Tab-separated table of C-alpha atoms and ligand atoms in Angstrom:
chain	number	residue	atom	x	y	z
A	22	UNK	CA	32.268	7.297	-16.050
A	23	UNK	CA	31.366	8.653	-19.522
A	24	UNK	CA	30.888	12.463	-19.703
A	25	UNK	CA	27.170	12.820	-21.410
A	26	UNK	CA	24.873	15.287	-21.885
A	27	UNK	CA	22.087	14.112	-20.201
A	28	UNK	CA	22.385	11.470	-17.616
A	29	UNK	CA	19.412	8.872	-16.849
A	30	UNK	CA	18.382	7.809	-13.964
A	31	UNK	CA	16.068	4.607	-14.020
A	32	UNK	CA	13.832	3.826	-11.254
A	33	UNK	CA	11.989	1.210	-12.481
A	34	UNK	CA	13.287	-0.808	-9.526
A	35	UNK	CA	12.151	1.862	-6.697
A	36	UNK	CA	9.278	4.387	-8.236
A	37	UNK	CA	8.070	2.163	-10.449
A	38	UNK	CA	7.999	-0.945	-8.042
A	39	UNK	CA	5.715	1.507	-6.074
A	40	UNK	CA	2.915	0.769	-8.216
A	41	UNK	CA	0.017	-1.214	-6.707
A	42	UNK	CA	0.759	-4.864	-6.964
A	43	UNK	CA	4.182	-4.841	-8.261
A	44	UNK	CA	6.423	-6.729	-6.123
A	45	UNK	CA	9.563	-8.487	-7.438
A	46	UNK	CA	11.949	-10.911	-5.866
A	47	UNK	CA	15.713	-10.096	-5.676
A	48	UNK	CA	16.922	-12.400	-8.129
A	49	UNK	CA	14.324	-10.331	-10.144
A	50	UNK	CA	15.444	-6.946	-9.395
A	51	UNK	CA	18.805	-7.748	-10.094
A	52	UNK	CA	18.008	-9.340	-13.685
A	53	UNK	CA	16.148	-5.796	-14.289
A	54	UNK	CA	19.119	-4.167	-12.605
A	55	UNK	CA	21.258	-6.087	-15.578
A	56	UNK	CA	19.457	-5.510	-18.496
A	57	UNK	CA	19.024	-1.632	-17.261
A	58	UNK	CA	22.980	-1.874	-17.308
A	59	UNK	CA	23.089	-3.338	-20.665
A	60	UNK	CA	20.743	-1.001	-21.892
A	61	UNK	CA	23.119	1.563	-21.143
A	62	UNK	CA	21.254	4.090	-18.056
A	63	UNK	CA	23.776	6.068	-16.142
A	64	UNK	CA	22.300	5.780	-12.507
A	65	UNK	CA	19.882	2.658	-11.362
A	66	UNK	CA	18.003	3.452	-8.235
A	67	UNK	CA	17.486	0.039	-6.962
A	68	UNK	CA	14.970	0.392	-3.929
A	69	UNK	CA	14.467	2.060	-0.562
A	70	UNK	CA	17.343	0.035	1.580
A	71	UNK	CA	15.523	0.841	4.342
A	72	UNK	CA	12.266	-0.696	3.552
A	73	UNK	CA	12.719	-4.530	4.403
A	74	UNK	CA	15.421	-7.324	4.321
A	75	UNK	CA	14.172	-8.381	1.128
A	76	UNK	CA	14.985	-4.861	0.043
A	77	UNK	CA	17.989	-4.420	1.118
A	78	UNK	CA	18.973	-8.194	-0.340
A	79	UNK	CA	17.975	-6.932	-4.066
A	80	UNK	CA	20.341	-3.634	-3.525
A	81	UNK	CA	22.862	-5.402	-2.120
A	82	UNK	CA	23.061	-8.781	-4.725
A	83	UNK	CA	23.095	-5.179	-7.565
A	84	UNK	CA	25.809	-3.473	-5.346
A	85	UNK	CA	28.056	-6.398	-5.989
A	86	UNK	CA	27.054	-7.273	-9.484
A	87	UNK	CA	29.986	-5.487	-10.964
A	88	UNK	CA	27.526	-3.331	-13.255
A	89	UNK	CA	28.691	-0.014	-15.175
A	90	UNK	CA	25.890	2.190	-13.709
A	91	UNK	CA	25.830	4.262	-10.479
A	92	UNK	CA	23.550	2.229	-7.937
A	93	UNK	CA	21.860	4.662	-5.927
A	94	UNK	CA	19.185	4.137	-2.734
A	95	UNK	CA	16.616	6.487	-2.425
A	96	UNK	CA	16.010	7.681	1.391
A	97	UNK	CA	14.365	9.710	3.327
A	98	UNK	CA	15.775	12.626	5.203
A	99	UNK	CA	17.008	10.479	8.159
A	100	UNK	CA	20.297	8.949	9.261
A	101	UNK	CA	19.148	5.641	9.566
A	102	UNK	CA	17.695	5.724	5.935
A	103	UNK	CA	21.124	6.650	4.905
A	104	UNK	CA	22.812	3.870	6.934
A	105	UNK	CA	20.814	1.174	5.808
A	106	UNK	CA	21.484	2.433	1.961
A	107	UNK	CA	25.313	2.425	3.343
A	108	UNK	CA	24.539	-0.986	3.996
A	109	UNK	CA	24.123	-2.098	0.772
A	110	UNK	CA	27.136	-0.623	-0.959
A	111	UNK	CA	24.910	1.671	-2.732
A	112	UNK	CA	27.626	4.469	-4.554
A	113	UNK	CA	24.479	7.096	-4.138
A	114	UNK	CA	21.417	8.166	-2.269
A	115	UNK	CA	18.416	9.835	-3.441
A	116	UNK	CA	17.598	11.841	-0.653
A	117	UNK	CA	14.318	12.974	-1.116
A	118	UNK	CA	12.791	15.868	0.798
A	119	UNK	CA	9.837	17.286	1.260
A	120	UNK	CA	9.496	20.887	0.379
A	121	UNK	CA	5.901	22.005	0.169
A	122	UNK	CA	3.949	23.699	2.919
A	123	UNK	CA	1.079	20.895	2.261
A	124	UNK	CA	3.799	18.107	2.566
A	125	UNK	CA	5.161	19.684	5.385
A	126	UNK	CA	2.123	20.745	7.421
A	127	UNK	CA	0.192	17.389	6.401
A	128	UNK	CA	3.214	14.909	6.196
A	129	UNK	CA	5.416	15.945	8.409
A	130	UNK	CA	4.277	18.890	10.758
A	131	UNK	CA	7.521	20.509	10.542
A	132	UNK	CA	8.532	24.092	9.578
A	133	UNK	CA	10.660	25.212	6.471
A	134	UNK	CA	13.495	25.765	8.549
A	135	UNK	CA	12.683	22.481	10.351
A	136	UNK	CA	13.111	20.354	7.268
A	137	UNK	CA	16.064	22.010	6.160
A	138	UNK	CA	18.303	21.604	9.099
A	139	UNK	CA	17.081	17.705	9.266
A	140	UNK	CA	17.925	17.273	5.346
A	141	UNK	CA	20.984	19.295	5.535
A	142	UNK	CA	22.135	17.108	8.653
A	143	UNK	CA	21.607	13.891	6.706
A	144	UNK	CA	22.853	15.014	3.386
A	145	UNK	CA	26.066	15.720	5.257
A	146	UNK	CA	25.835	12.219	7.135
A	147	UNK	CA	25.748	10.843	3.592
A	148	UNK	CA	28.319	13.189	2.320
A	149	UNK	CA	30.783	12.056	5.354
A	150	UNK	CA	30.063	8.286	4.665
A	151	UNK	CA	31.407	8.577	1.004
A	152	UNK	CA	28.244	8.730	-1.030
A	153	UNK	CA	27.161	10.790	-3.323
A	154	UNK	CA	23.735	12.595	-2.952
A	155	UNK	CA	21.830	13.465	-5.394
A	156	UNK	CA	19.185	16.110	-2.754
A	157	UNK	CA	15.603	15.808	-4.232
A	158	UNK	CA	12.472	18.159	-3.331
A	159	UNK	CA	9.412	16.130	-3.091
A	160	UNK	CA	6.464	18.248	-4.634
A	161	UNK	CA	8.916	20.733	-5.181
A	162	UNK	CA	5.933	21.946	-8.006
A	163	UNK	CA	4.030	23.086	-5.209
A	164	UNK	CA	6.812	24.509	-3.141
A	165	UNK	CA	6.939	28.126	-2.931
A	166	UNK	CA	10.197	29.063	-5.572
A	167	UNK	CA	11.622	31.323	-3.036
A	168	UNK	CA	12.327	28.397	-0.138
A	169	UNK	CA	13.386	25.702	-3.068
A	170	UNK	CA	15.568	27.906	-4.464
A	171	UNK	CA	16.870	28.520	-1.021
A	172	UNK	CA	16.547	24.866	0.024
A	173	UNK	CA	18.259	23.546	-2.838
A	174	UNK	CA	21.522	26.040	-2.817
A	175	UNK	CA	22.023	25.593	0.709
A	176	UNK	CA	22.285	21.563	-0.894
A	177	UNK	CA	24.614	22.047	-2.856
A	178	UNK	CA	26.807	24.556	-0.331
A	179	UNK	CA	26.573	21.255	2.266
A	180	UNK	CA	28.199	19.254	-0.668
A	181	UNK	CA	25.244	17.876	-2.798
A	182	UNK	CA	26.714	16.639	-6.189
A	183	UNK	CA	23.234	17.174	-8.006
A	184	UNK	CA	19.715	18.397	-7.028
A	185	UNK	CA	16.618	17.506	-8.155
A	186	UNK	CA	12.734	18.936	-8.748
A	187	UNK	CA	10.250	16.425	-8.206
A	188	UNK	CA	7.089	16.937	-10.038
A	189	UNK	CA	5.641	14.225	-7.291
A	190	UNK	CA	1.594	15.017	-8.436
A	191	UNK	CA	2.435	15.553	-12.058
A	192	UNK	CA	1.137	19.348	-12.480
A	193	UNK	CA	3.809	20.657	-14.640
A	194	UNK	CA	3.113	21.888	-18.217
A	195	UNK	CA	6.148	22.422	-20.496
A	196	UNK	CA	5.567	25.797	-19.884
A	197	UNK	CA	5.596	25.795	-15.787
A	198	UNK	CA	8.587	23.093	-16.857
A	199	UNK	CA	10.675	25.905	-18.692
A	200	UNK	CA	10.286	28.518	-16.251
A	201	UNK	CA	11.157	26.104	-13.034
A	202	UNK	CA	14.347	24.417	-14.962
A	203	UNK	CA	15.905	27.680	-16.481
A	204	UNK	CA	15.521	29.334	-12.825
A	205	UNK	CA	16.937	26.219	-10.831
A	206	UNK	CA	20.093	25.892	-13.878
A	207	UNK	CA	20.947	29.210	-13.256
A	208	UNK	CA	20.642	29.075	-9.583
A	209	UNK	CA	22.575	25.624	-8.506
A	210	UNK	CA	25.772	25.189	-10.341
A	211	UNK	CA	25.414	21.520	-10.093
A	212	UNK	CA	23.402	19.118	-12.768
A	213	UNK	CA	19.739	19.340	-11.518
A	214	UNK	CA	17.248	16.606	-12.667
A	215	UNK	CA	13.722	16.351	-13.470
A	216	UNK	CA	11.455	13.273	-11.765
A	217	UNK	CA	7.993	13.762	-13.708
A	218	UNK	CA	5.053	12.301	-13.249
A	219	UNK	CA	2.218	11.449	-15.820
A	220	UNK	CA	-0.863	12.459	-13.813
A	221	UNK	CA	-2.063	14.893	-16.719
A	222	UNK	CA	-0.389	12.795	-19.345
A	223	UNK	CA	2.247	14.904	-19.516
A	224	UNK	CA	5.609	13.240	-18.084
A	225	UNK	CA	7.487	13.231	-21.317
A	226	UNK	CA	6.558	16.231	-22.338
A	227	UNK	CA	7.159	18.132	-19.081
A	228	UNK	CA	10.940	15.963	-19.094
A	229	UNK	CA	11.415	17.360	-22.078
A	230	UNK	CA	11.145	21.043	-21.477
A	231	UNK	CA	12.877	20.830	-18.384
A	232	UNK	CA	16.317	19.496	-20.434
A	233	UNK	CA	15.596	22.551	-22.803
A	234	UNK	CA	15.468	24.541	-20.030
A	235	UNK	CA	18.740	23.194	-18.811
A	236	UNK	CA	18.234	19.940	-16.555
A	237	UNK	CA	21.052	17.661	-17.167
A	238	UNK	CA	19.441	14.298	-16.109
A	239	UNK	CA	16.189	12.550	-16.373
A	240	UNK	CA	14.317	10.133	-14.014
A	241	UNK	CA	12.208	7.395	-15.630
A	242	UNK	CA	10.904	4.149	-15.688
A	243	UNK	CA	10.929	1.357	-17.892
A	244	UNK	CA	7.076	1.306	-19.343
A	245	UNK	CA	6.153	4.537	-17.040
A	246	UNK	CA	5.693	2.283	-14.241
A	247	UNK	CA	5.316	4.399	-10.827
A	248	UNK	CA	3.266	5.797	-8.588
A	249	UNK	CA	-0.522	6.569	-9.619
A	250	UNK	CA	-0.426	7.211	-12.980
A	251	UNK	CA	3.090	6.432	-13.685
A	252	UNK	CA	6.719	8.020	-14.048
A	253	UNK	CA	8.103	9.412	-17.396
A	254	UNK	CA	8.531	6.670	-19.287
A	255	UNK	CA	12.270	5.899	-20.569
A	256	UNK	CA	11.438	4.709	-24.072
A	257	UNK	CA	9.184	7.920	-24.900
A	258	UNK	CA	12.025	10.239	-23.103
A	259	UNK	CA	15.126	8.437	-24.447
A	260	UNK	CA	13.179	8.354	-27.929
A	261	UNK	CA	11.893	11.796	-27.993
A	262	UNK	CA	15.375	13.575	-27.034
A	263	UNK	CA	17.104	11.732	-29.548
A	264	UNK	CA	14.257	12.561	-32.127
A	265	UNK	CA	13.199	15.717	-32.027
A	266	UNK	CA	16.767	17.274	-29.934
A	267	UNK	CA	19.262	15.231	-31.684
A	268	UNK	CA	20.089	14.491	-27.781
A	269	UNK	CA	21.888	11.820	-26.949
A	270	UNK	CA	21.902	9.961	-23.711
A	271	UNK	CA	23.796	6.194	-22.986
A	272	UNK	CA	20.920	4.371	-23.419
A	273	UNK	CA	20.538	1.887	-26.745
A	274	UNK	CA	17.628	3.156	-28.668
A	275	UNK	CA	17.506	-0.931	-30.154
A	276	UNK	CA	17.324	-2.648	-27.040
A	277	UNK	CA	14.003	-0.480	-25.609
A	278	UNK	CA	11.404	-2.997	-26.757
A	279	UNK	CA	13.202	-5.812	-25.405
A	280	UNK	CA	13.560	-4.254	-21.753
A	281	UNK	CA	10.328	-3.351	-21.971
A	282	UNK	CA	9.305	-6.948	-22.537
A	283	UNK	CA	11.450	-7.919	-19.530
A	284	UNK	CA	9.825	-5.580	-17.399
A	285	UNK	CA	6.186	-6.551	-18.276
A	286	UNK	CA	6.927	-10.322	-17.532
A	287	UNK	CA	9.093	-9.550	-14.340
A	288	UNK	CA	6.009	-7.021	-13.011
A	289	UNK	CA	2.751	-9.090	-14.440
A	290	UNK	CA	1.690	-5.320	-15.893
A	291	UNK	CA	0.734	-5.959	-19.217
A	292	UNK	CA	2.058	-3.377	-21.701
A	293	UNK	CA	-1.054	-1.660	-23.188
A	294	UNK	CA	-0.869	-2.566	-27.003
A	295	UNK	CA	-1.045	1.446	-28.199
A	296	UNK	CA	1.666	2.213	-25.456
A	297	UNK	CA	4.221	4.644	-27.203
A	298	UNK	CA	6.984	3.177	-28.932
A	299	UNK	CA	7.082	-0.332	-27.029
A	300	UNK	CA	3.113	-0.841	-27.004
A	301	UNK	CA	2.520	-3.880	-29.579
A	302	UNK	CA	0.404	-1.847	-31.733
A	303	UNK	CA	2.948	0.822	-31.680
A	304	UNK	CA	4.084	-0.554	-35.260
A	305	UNK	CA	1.070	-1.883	-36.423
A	306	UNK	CA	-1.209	-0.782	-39.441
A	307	UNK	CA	-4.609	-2.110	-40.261
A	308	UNK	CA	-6.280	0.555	-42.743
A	309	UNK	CA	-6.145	-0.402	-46.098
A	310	UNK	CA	-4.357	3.162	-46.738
A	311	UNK	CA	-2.151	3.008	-43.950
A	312	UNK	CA	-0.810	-1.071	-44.881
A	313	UNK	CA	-0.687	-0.021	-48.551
A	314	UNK	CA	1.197	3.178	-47.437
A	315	UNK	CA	3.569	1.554	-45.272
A	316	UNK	CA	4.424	-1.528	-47.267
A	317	UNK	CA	5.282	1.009	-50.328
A	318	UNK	CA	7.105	3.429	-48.324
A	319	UNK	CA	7.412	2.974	-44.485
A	320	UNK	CA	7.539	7.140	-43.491
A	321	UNK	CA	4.057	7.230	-44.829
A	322	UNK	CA	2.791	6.264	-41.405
A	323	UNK	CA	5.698	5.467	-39.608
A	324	UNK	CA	7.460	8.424	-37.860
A	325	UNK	CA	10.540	6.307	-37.287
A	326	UNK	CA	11.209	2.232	-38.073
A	327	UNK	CA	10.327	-0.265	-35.757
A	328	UNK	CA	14.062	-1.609	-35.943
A	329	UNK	CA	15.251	1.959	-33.960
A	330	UNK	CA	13.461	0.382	-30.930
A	331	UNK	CA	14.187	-2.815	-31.354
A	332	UNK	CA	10.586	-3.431	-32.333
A	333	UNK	CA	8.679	-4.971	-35.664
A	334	UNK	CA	6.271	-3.818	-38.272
A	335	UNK	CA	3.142	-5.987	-37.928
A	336	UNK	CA	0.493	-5.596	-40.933
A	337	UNK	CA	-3.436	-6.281	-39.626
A	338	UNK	CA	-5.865	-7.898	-41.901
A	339	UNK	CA	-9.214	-6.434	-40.272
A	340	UNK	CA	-12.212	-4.901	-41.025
A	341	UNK	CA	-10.521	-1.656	-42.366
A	342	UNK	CA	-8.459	-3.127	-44.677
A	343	UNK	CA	-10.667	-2.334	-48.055
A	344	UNK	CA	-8.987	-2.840	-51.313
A	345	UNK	CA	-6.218	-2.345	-51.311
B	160	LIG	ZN1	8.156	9.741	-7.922
């Protein structure tokens, strides 16, 4: 596997399948699955092997599909979560725990030291059955620092290859972002991700500050697909690192609209047209200025061409077009 210097991790085919009425076939998922390949992510979590036959079917037909990336299988903190992902020939787990005291007293009605004996019991399960983990705390924004830090180094003592901070109700800012991802780099000597979510709007933002602060791999989805209001999306974090950090990741910068595309057809989720850098007003000008701008030189109104996406210029004769 290629050394880089920051791995992705897509989970369009897991979080982002979460979102109401998204449901795809396996045939489906593995066509995603492909193109995520092609596109060039590091890590594809696939699904939740143990959530039905038809799940484990679509992880399995992507186990065996011969593809570049690492094929991961999120699960829970349980043993028979991890058997059913070792079921479908995942290479990884995401095992995702739940870390704050309102997950744990709500959710789970377990103690701190509860939950880590039961996650540090199955990330060694997983660890003894030849996969790699990758230990995730769920809401670990609302998780007291002291018993993540604690949590999460007692991970990566049991053998975790890679930890990860889940911003689960998306209340980061880049700010909270810096502080949380500089402590966590310094504490864990192994690559610790960020999983952000775009309740606030923030996603890519708060994905970005945590790889200044020192995360080493992303989690996003393909058109921000995921839970409520959606995960970070890849296009705007791929994009932005490689824009404004000179950061590159494995991913193909020209094939983003086209995935994109797949995505929307695959899920039925229409793209919304002024969707960041894959939206189909994303290169589009109307105002008389702007067209007259653009068509005599592009930067005028275009931060970057449409051709770095993979995308096209489209010129609108409306009602603001005036004279020129
Ligand atoms: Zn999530």
């Amino acid at each position: 596997m290629k050394k880089r210097a920051v791995k992705v991790l897509d989970t369009t085919l897991r979080d982002g399948e979460q979102t109401p009425g998204v449901a795809l076939a396996p045939e489906q998922k593995l066509e995603v699955a492909r193109a995520l390949d092609d596109l060039g992510v590091d890590i594809i979590e696939a699904g939740a092997a143990i959530t039905s036959e038809g799940e484990r079917k679509a992880i399995k037909l992507i186990s065996k599909a011969g593809l570049d990336a690492e094929i991961c299988s999120f699960v829970r903190a349980l043993r028979s979560d991890v058997d059913a992902a070792l079921a479908c020939d995942v290479d990884s787990v995401h095992l995702v725990v739940p870390t704050s005291d309102i997950h744990l007293k709500h959710k789970l009605k377990k103690s701190r030291q509860e939950i880590k004996q039961i996650s540090l019991d199955a990330a060694r399960y997983a660890l003894d059955h030849g996969l790699v983990v990758e230990f995730s705390a769920e809401d670990a924004t609302r998780t007291d620092p002291t018993f993540l830090h604690e949590l999460l180094s007692a991970a990566v003592k049991e053998g975790a290859q890679r930890v990860c901070a889940c911003d689960t109700v998306g209340v980061l800012t880049p700010e909270k972002a810096s502080k949380l991802f500089s402590e966590l780099a310094k504490i864990v000597q192994v690559p610790v991700a960020a999983h952000c979510h775009d309740d606030f709007g923030m996603a890519t933002a708060n994905t970005l500050a945590a790889i200044q602060a020192g995360a080493q791999e992303v989690h996003v989805s393909v058109n921000g697909l995921g839970e409520r209001g959606g995960n970070a999306a890849l296009e705007e974090v791929v994009l932005a690192l490689a824009h404004f950090h000179g950061i590159k990741t494995g991913v193909k910068l020209n094939k983003l609209y086209d995935i994109s595309k797949l995505v929307e057809r695959h899920t039925g989720l229409p793209v919304s047209p002024t969707k960041a850098v894959v939206g189909e007003n994303a290169f589009a000008h109307e105002a008389g200025i702007h067209t007259h701008g653009v068509l005599t030189y592009p930067p005028t109104y275009e931060p970057i061409s449409p051709e770095v996406v993979g995308h096209h210029r489209k010129l609108v004769f409306g009602k603001h077009v005036g004279s020129h």
